[in-house]
Coordinates of C-alpha atoms in Angstrom, one line a residue:
X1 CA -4.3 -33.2 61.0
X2 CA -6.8 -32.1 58.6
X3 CA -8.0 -34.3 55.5
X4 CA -8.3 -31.7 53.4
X5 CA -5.2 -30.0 52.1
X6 CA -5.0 -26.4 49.9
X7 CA -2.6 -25.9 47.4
X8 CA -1.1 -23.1 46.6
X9 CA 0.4 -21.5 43.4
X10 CA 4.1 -22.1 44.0
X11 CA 6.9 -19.7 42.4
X12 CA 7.5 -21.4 39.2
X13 CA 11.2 -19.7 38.6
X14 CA 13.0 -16.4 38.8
X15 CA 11.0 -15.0 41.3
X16 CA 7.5 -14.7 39.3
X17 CA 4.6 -13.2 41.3
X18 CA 1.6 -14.5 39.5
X19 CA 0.3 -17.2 36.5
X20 CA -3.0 -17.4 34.2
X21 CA -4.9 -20.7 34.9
X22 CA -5.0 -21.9 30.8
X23 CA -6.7 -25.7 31.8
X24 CA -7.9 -27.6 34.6
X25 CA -6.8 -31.0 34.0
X26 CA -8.6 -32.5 36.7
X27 CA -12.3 -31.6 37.9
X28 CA -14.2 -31.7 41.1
X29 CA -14.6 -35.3 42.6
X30 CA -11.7 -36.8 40.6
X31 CA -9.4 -39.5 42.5
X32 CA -5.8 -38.2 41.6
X33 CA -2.3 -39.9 42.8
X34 CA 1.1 -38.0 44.0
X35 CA 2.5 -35.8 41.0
X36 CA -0.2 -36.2 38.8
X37 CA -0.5 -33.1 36.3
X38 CA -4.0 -31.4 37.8
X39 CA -3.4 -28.0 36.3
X40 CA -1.5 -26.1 33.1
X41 CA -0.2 -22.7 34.5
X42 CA 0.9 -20.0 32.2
X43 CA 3.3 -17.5 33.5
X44 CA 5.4 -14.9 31.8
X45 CA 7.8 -17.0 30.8
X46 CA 6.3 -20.6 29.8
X47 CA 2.9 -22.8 30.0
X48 CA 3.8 -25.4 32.2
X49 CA 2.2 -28.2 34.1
X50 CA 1.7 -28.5 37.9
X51 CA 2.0 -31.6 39.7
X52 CA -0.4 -32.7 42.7
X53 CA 1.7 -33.0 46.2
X54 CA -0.6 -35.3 47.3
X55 CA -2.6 -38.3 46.2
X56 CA -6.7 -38.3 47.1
X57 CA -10.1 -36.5 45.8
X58 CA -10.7 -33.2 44.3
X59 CA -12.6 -31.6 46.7
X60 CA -12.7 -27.7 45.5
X61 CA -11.3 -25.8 43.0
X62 CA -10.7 -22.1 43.6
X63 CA -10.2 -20.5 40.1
X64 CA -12.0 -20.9 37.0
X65 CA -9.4 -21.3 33.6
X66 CA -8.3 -17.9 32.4
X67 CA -8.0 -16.5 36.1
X68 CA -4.9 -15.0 36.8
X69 CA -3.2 -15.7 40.2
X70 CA -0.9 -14.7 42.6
X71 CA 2.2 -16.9 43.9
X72 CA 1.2 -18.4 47.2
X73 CA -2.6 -18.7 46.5
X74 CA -5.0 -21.7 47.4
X75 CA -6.1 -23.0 43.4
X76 CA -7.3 -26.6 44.6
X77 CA -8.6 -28.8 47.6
X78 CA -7.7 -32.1 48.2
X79 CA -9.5 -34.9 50.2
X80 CA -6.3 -36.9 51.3
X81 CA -8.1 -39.3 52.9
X82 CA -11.4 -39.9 50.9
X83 CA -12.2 -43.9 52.4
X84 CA -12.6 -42.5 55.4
X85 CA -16.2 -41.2 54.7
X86 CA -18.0 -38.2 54.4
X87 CA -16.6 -34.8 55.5
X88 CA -18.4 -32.7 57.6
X89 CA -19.3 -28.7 57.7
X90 CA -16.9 -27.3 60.1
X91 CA -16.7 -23.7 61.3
X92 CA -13.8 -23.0 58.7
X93 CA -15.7 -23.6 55.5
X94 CA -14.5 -26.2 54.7
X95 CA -16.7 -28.6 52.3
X96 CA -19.6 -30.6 53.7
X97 CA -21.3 -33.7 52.8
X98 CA -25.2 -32.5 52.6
X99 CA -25.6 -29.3 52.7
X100 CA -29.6 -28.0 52.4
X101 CA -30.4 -26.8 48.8
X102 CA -32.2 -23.7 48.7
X103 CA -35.6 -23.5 48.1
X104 CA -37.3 -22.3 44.7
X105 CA -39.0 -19.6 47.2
X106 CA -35.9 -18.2 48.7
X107 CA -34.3 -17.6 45.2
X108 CA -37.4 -16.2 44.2
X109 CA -37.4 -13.6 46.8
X110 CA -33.8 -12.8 46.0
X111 CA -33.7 -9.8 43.5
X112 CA -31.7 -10.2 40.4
X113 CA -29.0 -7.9 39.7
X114 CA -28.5 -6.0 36.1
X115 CA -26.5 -7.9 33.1
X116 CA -23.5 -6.1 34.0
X117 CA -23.5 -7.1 37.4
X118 CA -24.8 -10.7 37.4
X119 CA -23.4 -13.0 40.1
X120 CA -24.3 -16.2 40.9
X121 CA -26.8 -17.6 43.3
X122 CA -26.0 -17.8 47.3
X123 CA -25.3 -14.7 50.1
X124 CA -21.3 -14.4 50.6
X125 CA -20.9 -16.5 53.8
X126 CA -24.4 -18.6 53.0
X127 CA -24.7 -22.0 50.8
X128 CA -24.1 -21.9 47.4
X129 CA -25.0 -24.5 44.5
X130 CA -23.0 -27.5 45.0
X131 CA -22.5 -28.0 48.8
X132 CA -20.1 -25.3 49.6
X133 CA -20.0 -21.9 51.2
X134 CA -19.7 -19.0 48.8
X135 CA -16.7 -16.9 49.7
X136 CA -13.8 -15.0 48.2
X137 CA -10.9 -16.6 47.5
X138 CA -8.2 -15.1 50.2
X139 CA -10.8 -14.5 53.0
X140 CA -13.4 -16.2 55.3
X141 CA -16.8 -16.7 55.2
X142 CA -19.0 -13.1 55.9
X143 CA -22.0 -14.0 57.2
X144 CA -23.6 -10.6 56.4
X145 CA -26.0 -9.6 54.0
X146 CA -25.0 -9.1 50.7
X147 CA -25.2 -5.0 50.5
X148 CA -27.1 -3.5 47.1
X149 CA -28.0 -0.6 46.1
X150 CA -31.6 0.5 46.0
X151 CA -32.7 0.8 42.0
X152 CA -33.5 4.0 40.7
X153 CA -37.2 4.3 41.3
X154 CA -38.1 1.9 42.9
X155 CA -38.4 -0.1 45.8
X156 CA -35.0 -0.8 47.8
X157 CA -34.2 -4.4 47.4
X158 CA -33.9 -6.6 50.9
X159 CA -31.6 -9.4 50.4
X160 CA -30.9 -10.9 53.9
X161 CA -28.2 -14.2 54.9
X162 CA -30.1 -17.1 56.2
X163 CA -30.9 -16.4 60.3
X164 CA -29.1 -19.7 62.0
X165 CA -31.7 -20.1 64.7
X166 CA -35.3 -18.8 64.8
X167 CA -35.5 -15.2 65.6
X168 CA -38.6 -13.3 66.8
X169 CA -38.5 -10.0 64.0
X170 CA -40.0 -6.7 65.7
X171 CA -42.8 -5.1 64.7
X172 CA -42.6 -2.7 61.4
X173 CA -44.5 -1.0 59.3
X174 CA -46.1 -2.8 56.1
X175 CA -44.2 -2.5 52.8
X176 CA -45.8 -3.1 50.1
X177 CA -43.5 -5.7 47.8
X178 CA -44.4 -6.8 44.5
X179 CA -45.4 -10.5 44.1
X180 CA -42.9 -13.1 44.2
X181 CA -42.4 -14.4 40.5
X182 CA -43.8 -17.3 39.5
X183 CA -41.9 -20.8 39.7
X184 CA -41.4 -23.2 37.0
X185 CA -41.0 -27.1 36.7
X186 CA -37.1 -26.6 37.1
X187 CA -37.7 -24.9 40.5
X188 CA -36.2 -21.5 39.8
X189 CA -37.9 -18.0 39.5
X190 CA -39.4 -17.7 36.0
X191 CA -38.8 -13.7 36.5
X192 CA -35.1 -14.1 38.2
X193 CA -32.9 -15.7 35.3
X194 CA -29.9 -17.6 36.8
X195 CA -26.7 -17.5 34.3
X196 CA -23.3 -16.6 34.8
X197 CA -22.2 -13.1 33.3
X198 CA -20.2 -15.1 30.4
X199 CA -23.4 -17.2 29.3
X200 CA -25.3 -13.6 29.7
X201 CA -22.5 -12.0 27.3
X202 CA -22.9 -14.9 25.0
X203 CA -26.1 -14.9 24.9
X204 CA -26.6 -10.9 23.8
X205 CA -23.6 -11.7 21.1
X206 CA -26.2 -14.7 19.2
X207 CA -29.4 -12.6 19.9
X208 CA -31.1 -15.3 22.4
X209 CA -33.8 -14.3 25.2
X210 CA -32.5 -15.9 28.9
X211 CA -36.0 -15.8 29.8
X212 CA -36.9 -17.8 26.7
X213 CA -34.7 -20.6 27.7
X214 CA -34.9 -23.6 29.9
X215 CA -31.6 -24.0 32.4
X216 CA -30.2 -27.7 32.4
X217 CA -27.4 -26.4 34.9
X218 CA -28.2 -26.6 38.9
X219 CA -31.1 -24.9 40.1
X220 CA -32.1 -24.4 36.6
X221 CA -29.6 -22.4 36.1
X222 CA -28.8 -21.5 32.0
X223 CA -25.8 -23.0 30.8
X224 CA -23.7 -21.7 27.8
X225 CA -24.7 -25.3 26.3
X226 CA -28.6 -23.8 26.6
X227 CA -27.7 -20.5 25.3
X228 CA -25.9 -22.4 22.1
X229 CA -28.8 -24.7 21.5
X230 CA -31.1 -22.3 21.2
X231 CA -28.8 -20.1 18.8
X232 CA -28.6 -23.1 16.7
X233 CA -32.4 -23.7 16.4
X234 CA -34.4 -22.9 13.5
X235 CA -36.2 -19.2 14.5
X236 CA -40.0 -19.5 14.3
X237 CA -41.6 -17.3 11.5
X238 CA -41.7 -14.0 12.1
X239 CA -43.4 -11.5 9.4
X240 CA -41.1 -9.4 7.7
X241 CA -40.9 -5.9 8.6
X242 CA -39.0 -3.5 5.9
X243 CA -37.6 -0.5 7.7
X244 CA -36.9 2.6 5.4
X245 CA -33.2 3.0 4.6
X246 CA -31.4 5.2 7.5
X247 CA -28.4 6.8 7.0
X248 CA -25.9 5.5 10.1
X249 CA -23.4 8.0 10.8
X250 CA -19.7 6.0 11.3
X251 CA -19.0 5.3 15.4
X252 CA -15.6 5.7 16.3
X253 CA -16.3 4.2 19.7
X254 CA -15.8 1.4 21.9
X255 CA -17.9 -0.6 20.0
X256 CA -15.2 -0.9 17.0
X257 CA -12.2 -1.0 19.2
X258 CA -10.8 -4.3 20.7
X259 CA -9.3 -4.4 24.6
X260 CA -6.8 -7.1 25.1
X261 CA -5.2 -7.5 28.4
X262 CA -1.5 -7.6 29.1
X263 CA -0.5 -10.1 30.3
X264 CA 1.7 -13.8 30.6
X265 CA 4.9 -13.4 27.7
X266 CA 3.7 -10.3 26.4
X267 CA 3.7 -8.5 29.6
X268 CA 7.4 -9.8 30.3
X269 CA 8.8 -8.9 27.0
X270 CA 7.1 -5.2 27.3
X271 CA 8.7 -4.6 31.0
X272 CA 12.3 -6.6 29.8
X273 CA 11.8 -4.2 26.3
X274 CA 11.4 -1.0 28.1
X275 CA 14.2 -1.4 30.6
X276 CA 16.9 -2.4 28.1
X277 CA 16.1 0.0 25.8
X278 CA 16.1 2.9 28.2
X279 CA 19.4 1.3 30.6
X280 CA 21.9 -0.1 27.7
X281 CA 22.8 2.5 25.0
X282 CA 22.3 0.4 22.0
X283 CA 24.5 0.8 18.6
X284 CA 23.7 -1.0 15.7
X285 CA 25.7 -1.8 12.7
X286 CA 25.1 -3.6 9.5
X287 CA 27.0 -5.7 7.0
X288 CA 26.1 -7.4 3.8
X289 CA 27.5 -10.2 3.1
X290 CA 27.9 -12.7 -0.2
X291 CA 26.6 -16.1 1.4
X292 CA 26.7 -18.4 -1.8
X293 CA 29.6 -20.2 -0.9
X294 CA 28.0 -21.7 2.9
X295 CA 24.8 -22.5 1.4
X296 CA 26.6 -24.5 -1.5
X297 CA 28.5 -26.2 1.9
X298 CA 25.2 -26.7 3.4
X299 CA 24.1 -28.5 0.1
X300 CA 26.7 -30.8 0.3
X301 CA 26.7 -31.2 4.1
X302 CA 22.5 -32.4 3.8
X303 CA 24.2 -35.2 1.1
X304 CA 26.6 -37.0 3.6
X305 CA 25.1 -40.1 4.8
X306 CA 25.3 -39.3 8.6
X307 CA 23.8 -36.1 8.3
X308 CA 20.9 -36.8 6.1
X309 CA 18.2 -37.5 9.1
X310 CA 19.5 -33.8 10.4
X311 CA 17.9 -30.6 10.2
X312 CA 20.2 -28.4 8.1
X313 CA 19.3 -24.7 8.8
X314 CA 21.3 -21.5 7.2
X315 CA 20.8 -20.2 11.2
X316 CA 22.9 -23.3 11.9
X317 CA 25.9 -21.6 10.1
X318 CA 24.9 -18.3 11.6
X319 CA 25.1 -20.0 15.1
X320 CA 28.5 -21.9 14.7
X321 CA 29.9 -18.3 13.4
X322 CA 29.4 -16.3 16.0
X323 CA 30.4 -18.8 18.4
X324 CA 33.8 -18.5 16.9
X325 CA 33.8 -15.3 16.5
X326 CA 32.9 -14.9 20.5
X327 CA 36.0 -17.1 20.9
X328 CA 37.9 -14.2 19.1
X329 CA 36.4 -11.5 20.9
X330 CA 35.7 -12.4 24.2
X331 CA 34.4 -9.2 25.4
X332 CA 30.9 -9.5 23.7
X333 CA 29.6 -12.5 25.7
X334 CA 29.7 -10.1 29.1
X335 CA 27.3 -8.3 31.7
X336 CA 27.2 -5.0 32.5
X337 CA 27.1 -5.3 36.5
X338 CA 27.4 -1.4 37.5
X339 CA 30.7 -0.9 38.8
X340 CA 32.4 -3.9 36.9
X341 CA 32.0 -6.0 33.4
X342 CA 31.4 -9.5 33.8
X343 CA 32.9 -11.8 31.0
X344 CA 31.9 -15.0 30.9
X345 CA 33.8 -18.1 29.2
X346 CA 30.4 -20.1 28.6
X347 CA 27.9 -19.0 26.0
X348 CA 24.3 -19.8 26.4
X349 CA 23.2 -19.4 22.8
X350 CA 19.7 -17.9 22.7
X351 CA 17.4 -18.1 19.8
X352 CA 14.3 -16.0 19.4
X353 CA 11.4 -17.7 18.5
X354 CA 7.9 -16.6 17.4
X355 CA 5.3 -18.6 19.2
X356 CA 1.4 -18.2 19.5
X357 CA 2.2 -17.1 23.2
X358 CA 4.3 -14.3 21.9
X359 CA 8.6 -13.6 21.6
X360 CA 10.1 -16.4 23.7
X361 CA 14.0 -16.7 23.7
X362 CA 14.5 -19.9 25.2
X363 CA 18.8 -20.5 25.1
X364 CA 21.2 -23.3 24.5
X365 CA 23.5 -23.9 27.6
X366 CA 27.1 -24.2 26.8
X367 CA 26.7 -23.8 23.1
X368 CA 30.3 -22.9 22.6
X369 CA 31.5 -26.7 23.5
X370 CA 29.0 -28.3 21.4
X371 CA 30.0 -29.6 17.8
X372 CA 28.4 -29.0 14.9
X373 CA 26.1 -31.7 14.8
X374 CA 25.2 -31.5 18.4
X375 CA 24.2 -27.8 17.6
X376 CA 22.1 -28.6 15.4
X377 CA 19.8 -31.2 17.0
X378 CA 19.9 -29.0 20.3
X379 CA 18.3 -25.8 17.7
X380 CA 16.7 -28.5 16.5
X381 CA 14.9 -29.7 19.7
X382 CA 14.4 -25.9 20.6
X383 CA 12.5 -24.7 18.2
X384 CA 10.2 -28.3 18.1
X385 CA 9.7 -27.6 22.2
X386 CA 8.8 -23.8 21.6
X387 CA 6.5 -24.6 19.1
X388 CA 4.7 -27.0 21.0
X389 CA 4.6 -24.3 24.1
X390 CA 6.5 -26.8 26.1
X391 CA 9.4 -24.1 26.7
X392 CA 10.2 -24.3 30.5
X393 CA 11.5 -21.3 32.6
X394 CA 14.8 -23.1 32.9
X395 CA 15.4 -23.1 29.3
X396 CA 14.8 -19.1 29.1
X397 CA 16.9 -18.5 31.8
X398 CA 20.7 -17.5 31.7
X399 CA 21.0 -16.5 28.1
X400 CA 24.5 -14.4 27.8
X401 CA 24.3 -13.8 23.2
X402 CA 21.1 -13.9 20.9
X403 CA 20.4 -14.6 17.7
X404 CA 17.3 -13.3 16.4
X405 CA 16.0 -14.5 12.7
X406 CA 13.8 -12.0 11.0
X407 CA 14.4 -13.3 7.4
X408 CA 11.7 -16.1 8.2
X409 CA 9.4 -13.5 8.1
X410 CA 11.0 -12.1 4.3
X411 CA 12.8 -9.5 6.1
X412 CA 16.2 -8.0 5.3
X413 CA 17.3 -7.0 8.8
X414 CA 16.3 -5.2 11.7
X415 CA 17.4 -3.1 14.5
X416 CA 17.1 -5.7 17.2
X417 CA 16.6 -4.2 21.3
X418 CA 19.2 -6.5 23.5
X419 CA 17.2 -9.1 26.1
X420 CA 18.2 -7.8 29.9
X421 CA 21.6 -8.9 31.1
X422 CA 23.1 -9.1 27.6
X423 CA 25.6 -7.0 25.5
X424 CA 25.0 -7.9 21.6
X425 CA 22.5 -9.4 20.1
X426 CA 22.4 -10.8 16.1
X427 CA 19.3 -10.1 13.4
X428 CA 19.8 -13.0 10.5
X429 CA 18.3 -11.0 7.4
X430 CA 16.4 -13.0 4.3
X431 CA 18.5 -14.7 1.9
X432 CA 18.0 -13.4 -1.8
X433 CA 19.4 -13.8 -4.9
X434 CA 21.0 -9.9 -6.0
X435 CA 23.3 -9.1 -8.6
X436 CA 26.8 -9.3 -6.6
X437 CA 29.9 -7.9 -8.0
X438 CA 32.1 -11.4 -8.1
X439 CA 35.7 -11.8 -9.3
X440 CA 35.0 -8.6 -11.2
X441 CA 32.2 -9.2 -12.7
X442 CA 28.3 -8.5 -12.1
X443 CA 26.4 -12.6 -11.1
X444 CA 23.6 -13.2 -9.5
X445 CA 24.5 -14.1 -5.9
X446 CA 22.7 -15.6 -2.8
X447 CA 23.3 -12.1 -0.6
X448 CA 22.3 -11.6 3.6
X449 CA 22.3 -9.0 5.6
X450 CA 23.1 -8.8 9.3
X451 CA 22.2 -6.2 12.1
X452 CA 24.3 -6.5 15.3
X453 CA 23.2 -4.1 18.2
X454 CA 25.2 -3.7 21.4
X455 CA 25.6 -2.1 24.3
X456 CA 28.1 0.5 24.1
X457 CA 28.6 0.9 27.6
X458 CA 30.8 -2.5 26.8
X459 CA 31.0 -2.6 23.6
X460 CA 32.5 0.2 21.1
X461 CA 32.6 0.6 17.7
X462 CA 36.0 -0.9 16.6
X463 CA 35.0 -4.2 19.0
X464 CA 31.3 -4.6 17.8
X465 CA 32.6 -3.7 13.7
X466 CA 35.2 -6.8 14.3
X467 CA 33.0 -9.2 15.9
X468 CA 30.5 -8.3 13.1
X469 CA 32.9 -8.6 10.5
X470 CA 34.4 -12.0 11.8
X471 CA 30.6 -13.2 11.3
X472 CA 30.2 -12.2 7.7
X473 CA 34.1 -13.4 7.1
X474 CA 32.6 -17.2 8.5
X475 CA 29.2 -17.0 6.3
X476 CA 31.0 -15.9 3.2
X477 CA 33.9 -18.9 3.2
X478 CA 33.0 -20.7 6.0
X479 CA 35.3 -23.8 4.8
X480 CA 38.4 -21.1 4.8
X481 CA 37.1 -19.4 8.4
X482 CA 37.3 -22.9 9.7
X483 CA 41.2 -23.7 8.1
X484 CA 42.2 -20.1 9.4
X485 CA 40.7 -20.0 13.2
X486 CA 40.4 -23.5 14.1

């Protein structure tokens, strides 16, 4: 059985095809143990941490952070057996021990490709810096010559593999080839700068000449390290050259225009978006409601001794009244399933959070059996775990009802687009003090508004306008809803 041991990306829940690397925990050469955490995984649902299958060495790593990756993909190597010496080069590529380095010459004669194009050192299927073969991830070793094209004119460039055994060339005619560039103390080509294209890209960002620089990195390669000390150095004088005022015309260009990809949470919620909003025919209907009486009872719930170490949320009040009113009106807490409804008699409560990975709406299981005070320290522990990106697949799973609170944001309400697989959905609007008309007379109130959109497939008017209602009926006396329901 083999020592070494890939592996792979597994599925991390609900059928997910691929996940963006966000940190190496371990590095090359570390000694790890069974179900330490070597790697944090971002998928479209959560950032979670993978645990090693097996204890040994880190002998390779396959993906550099920020790579995205496919389900079933080799990320790591692991030596299971590192006591028992040295591993050699096999026929696989698999890592050796000591392989040869390659000599100053032999990079020297190896042509340098543009900025845009820059790849590191080492043929694919020959030796690359650090004792291992250089080869794509997902397919063996090609020992072939890297292919390049000849630059526009001048003379085509011949980049050969390595021969493995002595082989007598033919006879051809003579080329003539420029000189091979010089070789400094750090044994790499002077003219044939080694960097990596992001230590290239920073370095045309801070205004630093590569070929200025001396590489610490292997081979003499130039680190980003390098590039940054030399950005931070004090610029020699230079004399000062005043160009005549030009008039720049404005570029509405590439140059002013920011790319980001799409990707992890917000590629989820675009494709989950898109396909409710064009599937479930959404209606959405507002109330306004009077909420000074439940957050006078909040006041006085935050006094009572056992509640004082509890956080005491007006979205806790929201929650607790459209449980009951999904006791009331069953129908709401369903699935539309194509040729039948499916109503179901446990509501996984989800609230919508706003996180620095994007809309996540992780949901409380079996929120409907919970009381009051367990409600609140599960919301409680959501939103702490959400904010801390800790949210696991699990938790976002299953969700059957949704809350979503746009008045954090100063927000009156909203026409909120139902999550897949559910038939209403809640916006909780900002609470402001308006002039109300109460008992007949014109006060300043503490006044909310709510959105409710559903799909009307399941839904219609009369059911969503009395679930709605039943809401606003808790949040304006919630003391009385209680007396009357319970």
């Amino acid at each position: 059985m083999s020592r070494i041991k890939e592996f792979n990306l597994p599925d991390l829940g609900e059928g997910l095809t691929e996940g963006e690397i966000l940190a190496w925990l371990v590095k090359v050469g570390d000694d790890i143990e069974l179900n330490q955490p070597i790697v944090e995984v971002e998928t479209a649902k959560a950032a979670v941490e993978i645990p090693a299958k097996w204890a040994g060495r880190v002998q390779a790593i396959f993906h550099p952070e920020g790579a995205t990756v496919e389900v079933g993909s080799p990320i790591i190597a692991i030596d299971t057996d590192p006591s028992a010496g040295p591993i050699e080069q096999s026929t696989t590529g698999a890592p050796a021990a000591d392989l040869p380095t390659p000599s100053a010459a032999s990079l020297a004669a190896v042509e340098v490709a543009p900025e845009e194009g820059m790849v590191e050192p080492g043929l694919i299927g020959g030796v690359a810096p650090g004792g291992r073969t250089a080869v794509l991830v997902g397919y063996g070793p090609r020992n072939a010559p890297a292919k390049r094209r000849p630059r526009k004119g001048g003379v085509p460039a011949q980049a050969a593999a390595a021969p493995t055994a002595p082989v007598q060339p033919a006879p051809a005619p003579v080329v003539p080839v420029p000189a091979a560039p010089a070789v400094n103390g750090n044994g790499r080509a002077t003219g044939a700068v080694l960097a990596k294209p992001p230590v290239r890209k920073l370095a045309k960002d801070l205004g630093v000449d590569l070929a200025a620089l001396t590489g610490s990195g292997p081979l003499g390669s130039i680190t980003r390290e390098d590039v940054q000390r030399a950005a931070a150095a004090p610029a020699a004088a230079e004399p000062l050259t005043v160009a005549a005022p030009a008039t720049v015309a404005a570029s509405f260009g590439a140059d002013r225009e920011q790319r980001i990809p799409v990707k992890g949470v917000r590629k989820l919620t675009a494709e989950n978006m898109a396909r409710s909003a064009f599937t479930a025919p959404h209606v959405t209907e507002f109330l306004t409601v009077d909420v000074t009486r439940a957050m006078k009872a909040l006041d006085r719930l935050r006094e009572r001794r056992e509640w004082r170490d509890v956080r005491v949320s007006p979205l806790l009040l929201v929650a607790k009244a459209v449980l009951l009113a999904v006791k009331r009106h069953p129908m709401v807490n369903s699935t539309w399933a194509g040729d039948e409804i499916v109503v179901k008699d446990y509501v996984n409560l989800g609230i919508a959070a706003a996180t620095e990975r994007g809309l996540i709406v992780p949901n409380i299981k079996d929120a409907g059996r919970l009381s009051l005070r367990e409600l609140a320290d599960a919301m409680t522990a959501l939103v702490q775990t959400a904010k801390a990106g800790k949210t696991s697949p699990a938790d976002m799973s299953g969700g059957t009802l949704t809350i979503t609170n746009v008045g954090v944001f100063g927000v009156d309400t909203g026409t909120p687009i139902l999550p897949p697989g559910e038939s209403a959905i809640l916006a909780f609007g900002a609470v402001r003090e308006l002039p109300w008309v109460h008992k007949g007379k014109v006060k300043p109130r503490l006044v909310t508004t709510l959105g409710l959109s559903f799909d009307h497939r399941i839904i219609d008017g009369e059911l969503g306008s009395k679930f709605l209602r039943d809401i606003g009926d808790f949040l304006a006396d919630p003391e009385a809803a209680l007396l009357a329901w319970t």
